[in-house]
XYZ file of C-alpha atoms in Angstrom:
179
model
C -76.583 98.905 35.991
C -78.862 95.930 34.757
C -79.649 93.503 37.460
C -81.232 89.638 36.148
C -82.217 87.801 39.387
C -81.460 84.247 38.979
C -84.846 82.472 37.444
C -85.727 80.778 41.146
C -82.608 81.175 42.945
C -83.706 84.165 44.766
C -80.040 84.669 46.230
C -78.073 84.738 42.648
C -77.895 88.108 40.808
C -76.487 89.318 37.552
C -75.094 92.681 37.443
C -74.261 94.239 33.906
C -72.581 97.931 33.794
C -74.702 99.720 31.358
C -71.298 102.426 30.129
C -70.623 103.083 27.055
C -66.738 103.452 28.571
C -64.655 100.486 27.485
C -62.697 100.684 31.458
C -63.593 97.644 33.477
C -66.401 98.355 36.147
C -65.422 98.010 39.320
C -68.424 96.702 41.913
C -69.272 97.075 44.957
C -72.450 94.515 46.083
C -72.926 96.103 49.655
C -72.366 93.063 51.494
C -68.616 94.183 51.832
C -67.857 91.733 48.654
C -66.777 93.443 45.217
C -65.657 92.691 41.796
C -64.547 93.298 38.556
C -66.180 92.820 35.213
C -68.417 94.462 32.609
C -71.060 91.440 33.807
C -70.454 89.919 37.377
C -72.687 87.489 39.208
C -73.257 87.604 43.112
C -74.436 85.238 45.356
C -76.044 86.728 49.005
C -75.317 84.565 52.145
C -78.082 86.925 53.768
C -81.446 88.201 53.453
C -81.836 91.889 52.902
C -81.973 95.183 51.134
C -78.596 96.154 49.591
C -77.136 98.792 47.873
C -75.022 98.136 44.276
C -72.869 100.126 42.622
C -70.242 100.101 39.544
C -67.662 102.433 38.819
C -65.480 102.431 35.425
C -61.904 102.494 35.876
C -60.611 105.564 34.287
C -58.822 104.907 30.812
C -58.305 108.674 30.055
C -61.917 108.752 28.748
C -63.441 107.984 31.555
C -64.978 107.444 33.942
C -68.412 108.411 34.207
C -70.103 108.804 37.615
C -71.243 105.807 39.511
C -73.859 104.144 39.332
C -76.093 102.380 41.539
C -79.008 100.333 42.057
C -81.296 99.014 45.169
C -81.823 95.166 44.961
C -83.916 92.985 47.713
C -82.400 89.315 48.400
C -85.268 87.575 49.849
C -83.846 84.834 51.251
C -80.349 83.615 51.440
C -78.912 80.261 52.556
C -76.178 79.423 54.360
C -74.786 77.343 57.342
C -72.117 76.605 59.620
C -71.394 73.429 60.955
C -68.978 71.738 63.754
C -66.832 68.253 63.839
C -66.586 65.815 66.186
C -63.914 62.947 64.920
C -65.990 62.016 61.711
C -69.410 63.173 62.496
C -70.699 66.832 61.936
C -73.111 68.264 63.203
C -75.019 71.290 60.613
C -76.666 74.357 61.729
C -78.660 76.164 59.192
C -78.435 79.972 59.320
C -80.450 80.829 56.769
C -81.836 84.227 56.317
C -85.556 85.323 55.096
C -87.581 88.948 55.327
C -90.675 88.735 56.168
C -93.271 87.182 54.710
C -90.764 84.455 52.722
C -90.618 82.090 55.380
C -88.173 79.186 54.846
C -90.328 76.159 54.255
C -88.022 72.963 52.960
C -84.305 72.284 54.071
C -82.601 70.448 51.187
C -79.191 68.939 52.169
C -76.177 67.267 50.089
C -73.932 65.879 51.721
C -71.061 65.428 49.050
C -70.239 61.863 50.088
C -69.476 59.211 47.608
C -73.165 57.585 48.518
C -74.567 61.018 47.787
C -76.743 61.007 50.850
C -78.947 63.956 51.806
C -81.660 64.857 54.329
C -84.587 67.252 54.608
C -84.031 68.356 58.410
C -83.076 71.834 59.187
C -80.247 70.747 61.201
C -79.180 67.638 60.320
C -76.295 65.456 61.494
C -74.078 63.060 59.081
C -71.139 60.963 59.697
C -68.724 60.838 56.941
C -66.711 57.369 55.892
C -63.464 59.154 56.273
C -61.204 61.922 56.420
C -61.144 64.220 53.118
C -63.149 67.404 51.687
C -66.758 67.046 51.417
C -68.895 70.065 49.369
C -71.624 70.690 51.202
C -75.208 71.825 49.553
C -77.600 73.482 51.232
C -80.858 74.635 49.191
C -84.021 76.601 51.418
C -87.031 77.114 49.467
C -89.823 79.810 50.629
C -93.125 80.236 49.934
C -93.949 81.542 46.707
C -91.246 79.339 45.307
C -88.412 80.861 45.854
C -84.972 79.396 46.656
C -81.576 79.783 47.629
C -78.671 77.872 47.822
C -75.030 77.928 49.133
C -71.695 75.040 48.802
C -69.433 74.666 51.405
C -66.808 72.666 51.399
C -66.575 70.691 55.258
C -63.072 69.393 55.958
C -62.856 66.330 57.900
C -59.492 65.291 59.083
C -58.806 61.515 59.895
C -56.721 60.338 62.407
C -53.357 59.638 62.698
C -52.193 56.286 62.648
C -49.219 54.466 62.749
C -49.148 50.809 63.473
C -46.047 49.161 65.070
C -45.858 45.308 64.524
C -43.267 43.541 66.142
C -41.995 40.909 63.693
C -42.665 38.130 66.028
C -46.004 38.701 65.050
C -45.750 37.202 61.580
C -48.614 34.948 60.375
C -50.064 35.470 64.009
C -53.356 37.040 64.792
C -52.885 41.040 65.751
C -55.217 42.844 67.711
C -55.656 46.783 66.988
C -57.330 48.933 69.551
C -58.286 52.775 69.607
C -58.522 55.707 71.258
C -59.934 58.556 70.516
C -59.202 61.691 72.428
């Protein structure tokens, strides 16, 4: 197959099956991910050597034997991240081989401000419930990049007000509790 690395994201490949079979290749990026397509593009959540190969589907005059090809994902980004009411908390687990060193966290926070941070494990608290996409970008040296979307689900809390009627045009007082 032909492999095109993507121009400075170091984590983004495209694979094209070089068969002269019109079957659709089946792939298999060694990362336990696959796919289907004469041209597919990969992303890598980790760093590492990996293994791809294609195999046509057989159309009667096919398929030819697999092929495969050795790639090398220098670095990879990717985090995971935990909620507490509104406020998450990010922890980068980004992966490098050696000598590609993560240098710079970029973070997007997908919030209607668009706020972001340069701290490996940052903290944000969001202005409500809803689904945030989350962008992480790592750079290494030699300038080199990688960088990964998740979406971050933060639920709001349940609320249901209960106001008596004698409490029309009279001051009312809400307090909270948060378990």
């Amino acid at each position: 197959p032909a492999v095109l690395q993507g121009s400075t994201n170091c984590n983004d490949f495209t694979f094209t099956a070089n068969s002269t079979c019109s079957a659709v290749a089946a792939w298999n990026f060694g990362d336990g991910n696959s796919d289907a397509g004469s041209s597919v593009v990969h992303s890598y959540t980790s760093a590492g050597n990996y293994v791809v190969c294609y195999q046509a589907a057989p159309t009667g005059c096919c398929p030819p034997p697999a092929a495969c090809v050795g790639i090398t994902v220098p670095i990879a980004a990717n985090f995971s991240y935990s909620t507490n009411c509104s406020t998450v908390i990010f922890s980068d687990g980004s992966t490098f081989l050696p000598g590609f060193n993560i240098t710079a966290w970029s973070w997007s926070f997908g919030d209607p401000g668009n706020s972001t941070s340069n701290t490996q494990n940052p903290s944000f608290t969001y202005p409500g419930g809803g689904t945030y996409n989350v962008i992480l970008t790592v750079s290494a040296l030699g300038g080199c990049s990688a960088t990964i979307v998740i979406p971050v689900i933060i639920t709001a809390p349940d609320i249901t007000p209960n106001i008596q009627s004698s409490a029309c045009n009279s001051p009312v007082q809400f307090i909270a509790t948060i378990n």
